[in-house]
CSV table of C-alpha atoms in Angstrom, one decimal:
chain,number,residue,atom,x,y,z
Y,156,UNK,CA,32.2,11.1,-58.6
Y,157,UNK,CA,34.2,9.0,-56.1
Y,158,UNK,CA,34.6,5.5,-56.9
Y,159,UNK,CA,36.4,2.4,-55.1
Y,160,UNK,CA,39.6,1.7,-57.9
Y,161,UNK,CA,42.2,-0.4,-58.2
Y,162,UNK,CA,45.8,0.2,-57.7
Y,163,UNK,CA,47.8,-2.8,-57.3
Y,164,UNK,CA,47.7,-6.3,-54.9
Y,165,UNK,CA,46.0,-5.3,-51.7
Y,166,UNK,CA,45.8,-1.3,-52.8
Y,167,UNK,CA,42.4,-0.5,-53.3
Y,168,UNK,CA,42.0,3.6,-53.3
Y,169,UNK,CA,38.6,5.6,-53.6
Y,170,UNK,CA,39.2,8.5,-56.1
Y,171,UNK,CA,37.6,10.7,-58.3
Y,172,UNK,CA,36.9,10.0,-61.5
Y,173,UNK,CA,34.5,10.9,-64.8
Y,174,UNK,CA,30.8,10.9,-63.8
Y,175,UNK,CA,29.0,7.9,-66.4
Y,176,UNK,CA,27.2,9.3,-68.8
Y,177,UNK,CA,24.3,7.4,-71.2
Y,178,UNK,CA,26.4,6.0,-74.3
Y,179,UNK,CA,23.5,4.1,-76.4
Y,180,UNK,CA,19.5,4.9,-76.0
Y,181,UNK,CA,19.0,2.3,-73.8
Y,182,UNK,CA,21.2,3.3,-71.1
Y,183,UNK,CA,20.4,4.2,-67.6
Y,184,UNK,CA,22.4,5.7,-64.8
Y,185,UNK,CA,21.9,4.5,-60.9
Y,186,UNK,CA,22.8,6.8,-58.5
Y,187,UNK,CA,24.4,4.0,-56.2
Y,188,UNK,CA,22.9,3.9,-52.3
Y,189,UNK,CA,24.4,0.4,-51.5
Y,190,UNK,CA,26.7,-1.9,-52.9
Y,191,UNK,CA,28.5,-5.3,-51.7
Y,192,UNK,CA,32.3,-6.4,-51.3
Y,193,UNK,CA,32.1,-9.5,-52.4
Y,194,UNK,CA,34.7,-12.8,-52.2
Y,195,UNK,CA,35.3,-12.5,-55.6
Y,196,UNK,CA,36.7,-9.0,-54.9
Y,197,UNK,CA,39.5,-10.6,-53.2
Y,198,UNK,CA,40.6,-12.8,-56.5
Y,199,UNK,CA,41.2,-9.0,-57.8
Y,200,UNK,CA,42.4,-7.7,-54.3
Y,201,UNK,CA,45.0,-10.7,-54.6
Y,202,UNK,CA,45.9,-12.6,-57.9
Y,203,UNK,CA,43.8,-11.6,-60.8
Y,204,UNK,CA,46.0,-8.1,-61.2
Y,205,UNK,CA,47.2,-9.2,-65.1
Y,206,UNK,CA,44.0,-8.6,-65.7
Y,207,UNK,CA,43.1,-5.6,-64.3
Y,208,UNK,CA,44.8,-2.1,-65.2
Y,209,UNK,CA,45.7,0.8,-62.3
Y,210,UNK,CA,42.5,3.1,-61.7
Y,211,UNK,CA,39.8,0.6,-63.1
Y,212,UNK,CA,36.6,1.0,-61.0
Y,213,UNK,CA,35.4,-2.2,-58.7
Y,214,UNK,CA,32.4,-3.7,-57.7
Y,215,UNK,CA,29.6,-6.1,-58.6
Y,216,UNK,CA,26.7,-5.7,-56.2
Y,217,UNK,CA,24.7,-2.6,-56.4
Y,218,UNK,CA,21.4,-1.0,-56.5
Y,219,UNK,CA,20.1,2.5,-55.9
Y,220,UNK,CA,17.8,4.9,-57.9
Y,221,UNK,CA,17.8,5.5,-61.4
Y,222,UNK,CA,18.8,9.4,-62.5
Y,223,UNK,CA,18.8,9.6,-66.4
Y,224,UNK,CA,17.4,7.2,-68.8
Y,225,UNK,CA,18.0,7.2,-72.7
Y,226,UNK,CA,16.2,8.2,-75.1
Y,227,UNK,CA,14.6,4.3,-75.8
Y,228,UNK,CA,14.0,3.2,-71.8
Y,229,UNK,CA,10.8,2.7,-71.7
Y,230,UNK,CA,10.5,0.3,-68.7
Y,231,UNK,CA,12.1,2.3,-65.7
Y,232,UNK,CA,11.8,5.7,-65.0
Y,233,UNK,CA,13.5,8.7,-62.9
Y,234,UNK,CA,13.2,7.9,-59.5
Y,235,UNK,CA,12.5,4.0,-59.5
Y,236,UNK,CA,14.5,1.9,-56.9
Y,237,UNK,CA,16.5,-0.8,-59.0
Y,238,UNK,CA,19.1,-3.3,-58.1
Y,239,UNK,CA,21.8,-4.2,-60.6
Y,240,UNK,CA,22.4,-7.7,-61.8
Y,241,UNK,CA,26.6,-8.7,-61.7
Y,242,UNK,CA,26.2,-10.3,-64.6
Y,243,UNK,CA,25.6,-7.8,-68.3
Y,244,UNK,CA,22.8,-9.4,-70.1
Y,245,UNK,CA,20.8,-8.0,-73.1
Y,246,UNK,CA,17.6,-10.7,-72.1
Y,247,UNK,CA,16.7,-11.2,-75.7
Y,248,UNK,CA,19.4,-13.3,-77.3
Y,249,UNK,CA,19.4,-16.6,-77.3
Y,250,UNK,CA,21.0,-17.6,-74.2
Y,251,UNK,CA,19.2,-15.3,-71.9
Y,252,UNK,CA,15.7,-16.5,-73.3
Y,253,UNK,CA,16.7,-19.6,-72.3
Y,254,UNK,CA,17.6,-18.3,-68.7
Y,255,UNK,CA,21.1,-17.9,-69.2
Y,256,UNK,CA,22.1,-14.7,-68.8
Y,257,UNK,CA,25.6,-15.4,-67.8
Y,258,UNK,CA,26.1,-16.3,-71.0
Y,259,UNK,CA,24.5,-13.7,-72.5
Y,260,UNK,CA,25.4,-13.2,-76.5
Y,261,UNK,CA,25.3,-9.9,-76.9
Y,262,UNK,CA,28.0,-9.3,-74.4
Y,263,UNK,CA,30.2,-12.5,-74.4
Y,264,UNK,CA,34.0,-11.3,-74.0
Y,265,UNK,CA,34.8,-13.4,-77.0
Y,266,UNK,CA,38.3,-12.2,-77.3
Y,267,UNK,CA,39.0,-13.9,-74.6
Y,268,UNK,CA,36.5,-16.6,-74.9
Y,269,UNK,CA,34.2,-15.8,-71.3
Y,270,UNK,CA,30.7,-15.6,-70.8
Y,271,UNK,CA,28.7,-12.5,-70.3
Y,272,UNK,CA,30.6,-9.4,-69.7
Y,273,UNK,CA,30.4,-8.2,-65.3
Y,274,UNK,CA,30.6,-5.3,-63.6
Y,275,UNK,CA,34.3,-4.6,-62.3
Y,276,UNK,CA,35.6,-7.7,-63.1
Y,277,UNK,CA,38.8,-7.4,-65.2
Y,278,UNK,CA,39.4,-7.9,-69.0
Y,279,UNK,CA,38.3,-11.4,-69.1
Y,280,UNK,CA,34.8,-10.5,-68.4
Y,281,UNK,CA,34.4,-6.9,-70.5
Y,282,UNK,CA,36.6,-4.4,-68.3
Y,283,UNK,CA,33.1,-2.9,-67.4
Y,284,UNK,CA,33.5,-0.2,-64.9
Y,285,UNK,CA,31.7,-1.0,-61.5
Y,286,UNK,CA,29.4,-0.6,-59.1
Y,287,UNK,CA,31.1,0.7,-56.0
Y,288,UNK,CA,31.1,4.5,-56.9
Y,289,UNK,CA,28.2,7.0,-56.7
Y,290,UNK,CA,27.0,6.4,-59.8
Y,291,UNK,CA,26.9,3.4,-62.6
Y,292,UNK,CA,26.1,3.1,-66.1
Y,293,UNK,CA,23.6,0.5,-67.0
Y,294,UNK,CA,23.2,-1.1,-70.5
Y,295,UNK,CA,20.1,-2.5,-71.8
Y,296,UNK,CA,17.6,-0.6,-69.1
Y,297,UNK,CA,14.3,-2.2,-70.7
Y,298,UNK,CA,15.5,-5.7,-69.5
Y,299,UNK,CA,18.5,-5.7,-67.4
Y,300,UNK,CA,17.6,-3.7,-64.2
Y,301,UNK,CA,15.2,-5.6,-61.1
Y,302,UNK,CA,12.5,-3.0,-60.1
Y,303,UNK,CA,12.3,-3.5,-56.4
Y,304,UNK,CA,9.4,-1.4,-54.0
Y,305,UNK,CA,10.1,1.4,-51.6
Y,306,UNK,CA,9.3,1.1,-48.0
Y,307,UNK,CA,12.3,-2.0,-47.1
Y,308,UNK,CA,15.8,-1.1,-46.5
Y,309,UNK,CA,18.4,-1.2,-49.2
Y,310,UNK,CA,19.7,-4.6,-47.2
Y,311,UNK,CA,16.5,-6.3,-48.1
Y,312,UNK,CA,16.9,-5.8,-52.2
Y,313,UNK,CA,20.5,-5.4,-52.8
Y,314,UNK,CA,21.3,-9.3,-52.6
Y,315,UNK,CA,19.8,-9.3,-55.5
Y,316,UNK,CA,22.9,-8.4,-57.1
Y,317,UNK,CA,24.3,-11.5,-56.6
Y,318,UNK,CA,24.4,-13.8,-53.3
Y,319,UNK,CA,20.4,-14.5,-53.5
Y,320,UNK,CA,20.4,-16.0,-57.2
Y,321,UNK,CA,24.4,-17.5,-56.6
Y,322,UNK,CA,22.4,-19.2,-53.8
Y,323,UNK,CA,19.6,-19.7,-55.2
Y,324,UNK,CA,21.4,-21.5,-58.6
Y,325,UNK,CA,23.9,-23.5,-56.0
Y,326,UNK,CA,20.6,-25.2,-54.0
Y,327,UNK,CA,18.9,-25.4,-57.7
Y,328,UNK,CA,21.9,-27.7,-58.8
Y,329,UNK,CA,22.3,-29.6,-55.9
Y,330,UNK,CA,18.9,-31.0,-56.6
Y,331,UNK,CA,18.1,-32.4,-53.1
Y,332,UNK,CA,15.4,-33.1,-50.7
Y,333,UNK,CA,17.7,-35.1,-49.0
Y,334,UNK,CA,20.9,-34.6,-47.6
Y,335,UNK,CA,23.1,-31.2,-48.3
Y,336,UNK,CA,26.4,-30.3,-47.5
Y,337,UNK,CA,28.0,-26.7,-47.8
Y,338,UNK,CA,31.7,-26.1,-47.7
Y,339,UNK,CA,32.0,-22.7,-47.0
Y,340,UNK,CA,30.0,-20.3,-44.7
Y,341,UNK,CA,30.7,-17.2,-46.5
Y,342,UNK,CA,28.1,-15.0,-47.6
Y,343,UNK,CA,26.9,-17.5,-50.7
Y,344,UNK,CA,27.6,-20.7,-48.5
Y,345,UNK,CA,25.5,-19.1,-45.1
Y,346,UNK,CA,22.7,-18.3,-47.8
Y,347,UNK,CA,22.4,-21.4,-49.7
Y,348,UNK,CA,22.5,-23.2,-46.4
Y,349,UNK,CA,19.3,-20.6,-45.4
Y,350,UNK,CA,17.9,-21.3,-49.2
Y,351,UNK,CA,17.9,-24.9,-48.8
Y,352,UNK,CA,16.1,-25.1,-45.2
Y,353,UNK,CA,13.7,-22.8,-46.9
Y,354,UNK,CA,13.1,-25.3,-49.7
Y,355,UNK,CA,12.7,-28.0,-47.1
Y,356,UNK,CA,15.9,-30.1,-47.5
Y,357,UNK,CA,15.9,-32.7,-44.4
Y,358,UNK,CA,19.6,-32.3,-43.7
Y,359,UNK,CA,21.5,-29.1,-44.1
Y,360,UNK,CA,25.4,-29.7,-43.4
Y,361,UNK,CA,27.6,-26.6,-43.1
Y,362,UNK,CA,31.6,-27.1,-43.1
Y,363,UNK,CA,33.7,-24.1,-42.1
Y,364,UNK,CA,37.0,-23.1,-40.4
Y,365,UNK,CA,35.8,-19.0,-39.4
Y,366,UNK,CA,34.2,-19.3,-35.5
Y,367,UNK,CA,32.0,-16.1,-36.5
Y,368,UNK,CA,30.7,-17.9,-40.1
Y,369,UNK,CA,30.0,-21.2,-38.1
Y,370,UNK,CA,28.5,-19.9,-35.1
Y,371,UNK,CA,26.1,-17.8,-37.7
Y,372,UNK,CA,24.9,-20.7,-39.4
Y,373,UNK,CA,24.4,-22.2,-36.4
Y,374,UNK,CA,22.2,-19.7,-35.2
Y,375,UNK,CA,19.7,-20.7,-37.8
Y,376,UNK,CA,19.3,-24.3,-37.3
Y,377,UNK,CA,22.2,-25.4,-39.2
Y,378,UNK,CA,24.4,-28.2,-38.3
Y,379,UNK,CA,28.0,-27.1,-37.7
Y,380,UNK,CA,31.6,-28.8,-38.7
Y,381,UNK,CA,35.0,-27.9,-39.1
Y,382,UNK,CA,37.1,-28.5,-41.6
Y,383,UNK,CA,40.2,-28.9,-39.5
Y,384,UNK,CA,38.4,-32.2,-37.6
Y,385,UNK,CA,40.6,-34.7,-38.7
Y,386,UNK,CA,37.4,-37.1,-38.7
Y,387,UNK,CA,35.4,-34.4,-41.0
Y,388,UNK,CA,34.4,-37.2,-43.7
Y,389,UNK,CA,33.2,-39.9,-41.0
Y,390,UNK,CA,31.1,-37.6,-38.7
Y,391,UNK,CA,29.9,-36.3,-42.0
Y,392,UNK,CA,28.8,-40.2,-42.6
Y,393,UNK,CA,27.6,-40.5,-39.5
Y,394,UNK,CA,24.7,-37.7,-40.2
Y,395,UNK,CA,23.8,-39.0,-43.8
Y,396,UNK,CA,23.2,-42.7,-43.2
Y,397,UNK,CA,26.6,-43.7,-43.9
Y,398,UNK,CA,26.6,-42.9,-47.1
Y,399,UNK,CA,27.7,-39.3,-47.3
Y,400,UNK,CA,25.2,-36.5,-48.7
Y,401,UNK,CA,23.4,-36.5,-51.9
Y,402,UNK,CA,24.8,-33.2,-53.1
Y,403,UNK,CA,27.3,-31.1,-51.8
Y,404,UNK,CA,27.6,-27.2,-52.4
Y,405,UNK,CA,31.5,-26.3,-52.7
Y,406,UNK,CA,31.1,-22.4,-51.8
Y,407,UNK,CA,34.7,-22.0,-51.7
Y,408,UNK,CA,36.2,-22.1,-55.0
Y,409,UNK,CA,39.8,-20.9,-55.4
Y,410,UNK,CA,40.0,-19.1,-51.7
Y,411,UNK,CA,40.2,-22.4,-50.2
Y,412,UNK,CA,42.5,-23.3,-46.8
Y,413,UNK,CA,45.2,-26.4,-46.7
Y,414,UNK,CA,46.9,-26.2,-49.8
Y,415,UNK,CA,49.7,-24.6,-49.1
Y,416,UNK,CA,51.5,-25.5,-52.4
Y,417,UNK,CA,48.8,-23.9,-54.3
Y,418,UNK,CA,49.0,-21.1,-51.8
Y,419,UNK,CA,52.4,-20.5,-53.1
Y,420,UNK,CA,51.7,-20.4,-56.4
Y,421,UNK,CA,49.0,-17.5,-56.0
Y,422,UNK,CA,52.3,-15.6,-54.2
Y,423,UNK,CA,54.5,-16.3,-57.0
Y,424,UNK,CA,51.7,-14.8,-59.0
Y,425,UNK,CA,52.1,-12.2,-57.8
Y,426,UNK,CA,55.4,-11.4,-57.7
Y,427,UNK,CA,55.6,-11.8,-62.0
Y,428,UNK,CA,55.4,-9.7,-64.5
Y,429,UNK,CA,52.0,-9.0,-66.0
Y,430,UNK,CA,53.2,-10.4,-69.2
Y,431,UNK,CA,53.9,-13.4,-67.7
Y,432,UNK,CA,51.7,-14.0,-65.1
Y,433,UNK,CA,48.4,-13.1,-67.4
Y,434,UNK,CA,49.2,-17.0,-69.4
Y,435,UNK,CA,50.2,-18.2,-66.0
Y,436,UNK,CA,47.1,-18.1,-64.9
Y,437,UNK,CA,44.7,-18.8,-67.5
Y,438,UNK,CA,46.7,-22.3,-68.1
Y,439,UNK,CA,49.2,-23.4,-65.7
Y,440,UNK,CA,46.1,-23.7,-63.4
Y,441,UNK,CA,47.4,-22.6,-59.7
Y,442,UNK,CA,43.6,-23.0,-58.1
Y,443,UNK,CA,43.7,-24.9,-54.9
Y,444,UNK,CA,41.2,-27.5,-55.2
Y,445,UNK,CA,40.9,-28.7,-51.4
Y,446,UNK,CA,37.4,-27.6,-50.9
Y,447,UNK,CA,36.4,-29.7,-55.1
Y,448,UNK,CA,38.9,-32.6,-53.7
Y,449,UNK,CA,36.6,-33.2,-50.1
Y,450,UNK,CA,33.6,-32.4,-52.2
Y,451,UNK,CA,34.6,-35.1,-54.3
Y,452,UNK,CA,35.2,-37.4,-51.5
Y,453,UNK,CA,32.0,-36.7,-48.7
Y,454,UNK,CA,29.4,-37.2,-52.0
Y,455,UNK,CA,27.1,-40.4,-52.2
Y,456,UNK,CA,27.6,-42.3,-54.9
Y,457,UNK,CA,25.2,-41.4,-57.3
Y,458,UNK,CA,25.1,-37.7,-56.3
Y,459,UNK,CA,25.6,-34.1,-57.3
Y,460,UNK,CA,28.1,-31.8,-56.6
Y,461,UNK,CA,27.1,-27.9,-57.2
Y,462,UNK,CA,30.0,-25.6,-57.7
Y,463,UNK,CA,29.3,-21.7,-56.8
Y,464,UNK,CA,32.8,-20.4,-55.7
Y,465,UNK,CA,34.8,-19.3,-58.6
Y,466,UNK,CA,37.9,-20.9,-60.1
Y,467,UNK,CA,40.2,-19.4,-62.3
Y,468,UNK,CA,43.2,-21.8,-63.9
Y,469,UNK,CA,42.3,-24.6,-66.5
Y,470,UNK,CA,45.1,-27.0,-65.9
Y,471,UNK,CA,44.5,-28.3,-62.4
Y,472,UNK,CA,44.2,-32.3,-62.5
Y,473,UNK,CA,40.9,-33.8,-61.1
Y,474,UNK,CA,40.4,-36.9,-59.9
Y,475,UNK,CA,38.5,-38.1,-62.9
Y,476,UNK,CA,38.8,-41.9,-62.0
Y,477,UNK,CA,36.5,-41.3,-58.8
Y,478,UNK,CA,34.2,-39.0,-60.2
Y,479,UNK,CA,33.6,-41.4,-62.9
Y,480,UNK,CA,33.2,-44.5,-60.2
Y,481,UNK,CA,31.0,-43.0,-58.3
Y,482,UNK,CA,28.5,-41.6,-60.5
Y,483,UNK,CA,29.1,-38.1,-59.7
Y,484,UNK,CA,27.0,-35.4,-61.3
Y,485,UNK,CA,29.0,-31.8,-61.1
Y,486,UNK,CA,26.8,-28.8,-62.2
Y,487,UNK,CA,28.6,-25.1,-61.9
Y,488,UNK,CA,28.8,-21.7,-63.6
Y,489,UNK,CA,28.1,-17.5,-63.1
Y,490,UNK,CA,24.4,-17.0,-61.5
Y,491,UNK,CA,22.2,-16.2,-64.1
Y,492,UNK,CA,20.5,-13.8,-62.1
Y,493,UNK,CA,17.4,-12.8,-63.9
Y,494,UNK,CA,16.6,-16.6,-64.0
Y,495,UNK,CA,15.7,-16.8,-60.5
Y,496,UNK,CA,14.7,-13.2,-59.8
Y,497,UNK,CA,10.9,-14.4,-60.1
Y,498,UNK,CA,11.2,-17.1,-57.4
Y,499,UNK,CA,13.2,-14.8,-54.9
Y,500,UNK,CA,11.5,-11.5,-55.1
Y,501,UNK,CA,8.4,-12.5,-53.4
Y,502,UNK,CA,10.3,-13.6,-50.0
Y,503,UNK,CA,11.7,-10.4,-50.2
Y,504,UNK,CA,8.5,-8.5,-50.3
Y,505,UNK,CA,6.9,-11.3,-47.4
Y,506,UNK,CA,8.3,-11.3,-44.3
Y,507,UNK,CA,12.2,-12.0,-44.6
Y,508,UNK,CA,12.1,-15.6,-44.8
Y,509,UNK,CA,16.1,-16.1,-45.2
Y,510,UNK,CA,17.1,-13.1,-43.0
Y,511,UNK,CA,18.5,-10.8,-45.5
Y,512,UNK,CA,17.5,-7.7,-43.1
Y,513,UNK,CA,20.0,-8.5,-40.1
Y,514,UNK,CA,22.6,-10.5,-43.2
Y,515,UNK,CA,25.4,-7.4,-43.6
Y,516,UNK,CA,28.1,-7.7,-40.5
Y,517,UNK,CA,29.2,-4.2,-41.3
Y,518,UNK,CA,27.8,-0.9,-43.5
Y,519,UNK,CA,30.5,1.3,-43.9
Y,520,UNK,CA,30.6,4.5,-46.1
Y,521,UNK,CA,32.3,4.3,-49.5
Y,522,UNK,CA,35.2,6.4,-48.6
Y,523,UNK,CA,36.2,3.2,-45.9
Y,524,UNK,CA,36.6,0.8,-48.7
Y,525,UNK,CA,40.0,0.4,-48.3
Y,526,UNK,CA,40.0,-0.7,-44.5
Y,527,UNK,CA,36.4,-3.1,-45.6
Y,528,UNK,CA,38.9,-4.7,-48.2
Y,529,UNK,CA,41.5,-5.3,-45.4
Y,530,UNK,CA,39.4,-6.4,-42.8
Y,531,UNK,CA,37.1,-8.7,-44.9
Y,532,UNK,CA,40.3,-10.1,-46.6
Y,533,UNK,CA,42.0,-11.3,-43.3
Y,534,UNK,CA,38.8,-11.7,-41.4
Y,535,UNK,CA,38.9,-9.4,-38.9
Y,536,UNK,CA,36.6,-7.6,-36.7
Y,537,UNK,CA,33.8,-10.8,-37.5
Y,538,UNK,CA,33.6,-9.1,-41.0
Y,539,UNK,CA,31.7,-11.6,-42.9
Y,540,UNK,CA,29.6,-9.4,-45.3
Y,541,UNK,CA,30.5,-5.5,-45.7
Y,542,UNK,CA,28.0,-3.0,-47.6
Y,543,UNK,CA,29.2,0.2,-48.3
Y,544,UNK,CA,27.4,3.2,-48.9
Y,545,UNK,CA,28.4,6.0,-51.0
């Protein structure tokens, strides 16, 4: 089959490689019709290659129609339309029973001490191959798969994936009625800015640098800033009472702008030997915290911060001293997708509440992953969320 692999920083290839095939009873394989490129696809396009080895197979956000089934499936069948969660959870352990399915015990990477194991998403999190190919084995196929109905586009399911519950858990952990800011317009910052209107939060504040991300969220209502105004935090005031919002949604995570140091450090990286760059970056910490730091700053006293964009070192210094002042409540972690799939599914089966239909910027065929990387990377051509289709 032809699947989207890695090759090196910024060499994504699409080549031909074994066909899955059912390992364990419970098994399925998806013949893949759409899957997402995804920001997190640019840590592995970018920094996270001690982690990743030549020719392992990408991706995270998939769904299509299940082909074979082992010999214990009992709960979909040949032909059923399914949409693959990003994260690998068993739904019978412990954690998932209790809703966390990124933390799944059955198939925590405890070698190297991480949460549930993911689709294409380096040796941290399993090394599992993923789901931008044709076709894509799926363990536990009585409880992991989402069933979704014919009739919609693929667009209007395969969020399901991930940006709908990333959202969906980012606006649950804010915890406001209130007053919400989102730094970040990206694909999980637009939708949890669409999520929280939804849910009926009074004001919805989105922060961004992109002209295309901003003027999208603007389209729907949302009120616009950019994080180059050199009177961001005032104006920000200025809309929540003075005090500054009661939660704030940091979307960004490690691909944050203005910190050029840090931005360094990701090139040097880079330029290391795996050997040496693999402990570089699990402790010497070379996130760049600008988006946590102004989230840190713009919250009310008393209030939450919700972190959905992904960081990756464990030595970066936080102002602890203001957090602790002001009260601050930070909630974070992986999506647990199945957790939220019972809330979300019905707007998809309504009448597009959020706008998932018209959400993709581009659909592009698998074999133009290469050129989606490149131009969703350096955000070009107003590429803000790329599907390809195999």
């Amino acid at each position: 089959m032809k699947a989207v692999t890695w090759h090196g920083k910024r060499d994504v290839r699409v080549d031909s490689v074994p066909d899955p095939i059912l390992k364990e009873p419970t098994d399925v394989v998806v013949r893949i019709t759409s899957t997402g490129l995804c920001g997190s696809d640019l840590h592995l396009y970018e920094v996270m290659g001690p982690f990743i080895d030549e020719g392992d197979v990408l991706g995270h956000e998939p769904m299509g129609v299940v082909e074979e089934v082992g010999a214990e499936v009992t709960e979909v069948s040949p032909g059923d339309r399914v949409v693959v969660p990003f994260n690998i959870s068993c739904g019978t352990c412990f954690m998932c029973a209790r809703g966390l399915q990124s933390q799944c015990e059955t198939t925590q990477v405890r070698e190297h001490g991480s949460g549930a194991a993911l689709f294409g998403y380096t040796k941290l999190y399993g090394q599992v191959p993923g789901g931008q190919a044709e076709y894509l084995r799926v363990p536990f196929g009585n409880t992991m798969p989402i069933k979704v109905p014919e009739g919609p586009p693929d667009d209007r399911f395969v969020y399901l994936s991930d940006v709908l519950p990333t959202a969906w858990q980012a606006v649950e952990y804010a915890g406001t009625r209130d007053s919400l800011v989102v730094l970040g317009l990206g694909p999980i910052g637009d939708m949890a800015t669409r999520i929280a209107q939804h849910r009926g939060v009074g004001t919805v504040i989105g922060v961004d640098l992109v002209p295309e991300r901003m003027a999208r969220a603007r389209g729907h209502g949302v009120t616009v800033l950019n994080v180059r105004d050199s009177h961001l935090v005032d104006h920000i005031r200025d809309l929540t009472d003075g005090r500054g919002p009661e939660a704030v949604i940091d979307a960004v995570g490690m691909e944050a702008h203005g910190a050029p140091v840090a931005k360094l450090a990701h090139q040097a990286v880079g330029l290391l030997p795996d050997a040496l760059a693999a402990p570089f970056m699990r402790t010497a910490g070379v996130d760049r915290l600008h988006a946590l730091r102004l989230a840190i700053e713009i919250v009310r006293r008393g209030g939450t911060i919700s972190v959905s964009g992904v960081y990756g070192g464990m030595a970066d210094p936080l102002p602890m001293l203001t957090l602790f002042d002001k009260q601050v409540q930070l909630r974070m972690g992986q999506a647990n997708v199945w957790r939220w799939v019972p809330e979300i599914l019905p707007l998809l089966t309504d009448d597009d509440p959020l706008g998932v239909d018209a959400f993709a910027t581009h659909h592009l065929p698998l074999d133009q992953a290469p050129h989606a990387y490149e131009i969703f990377q350096h955000k070009q051509d107003n590429a803000v969320k790329v599907l390809l289709r195999p």
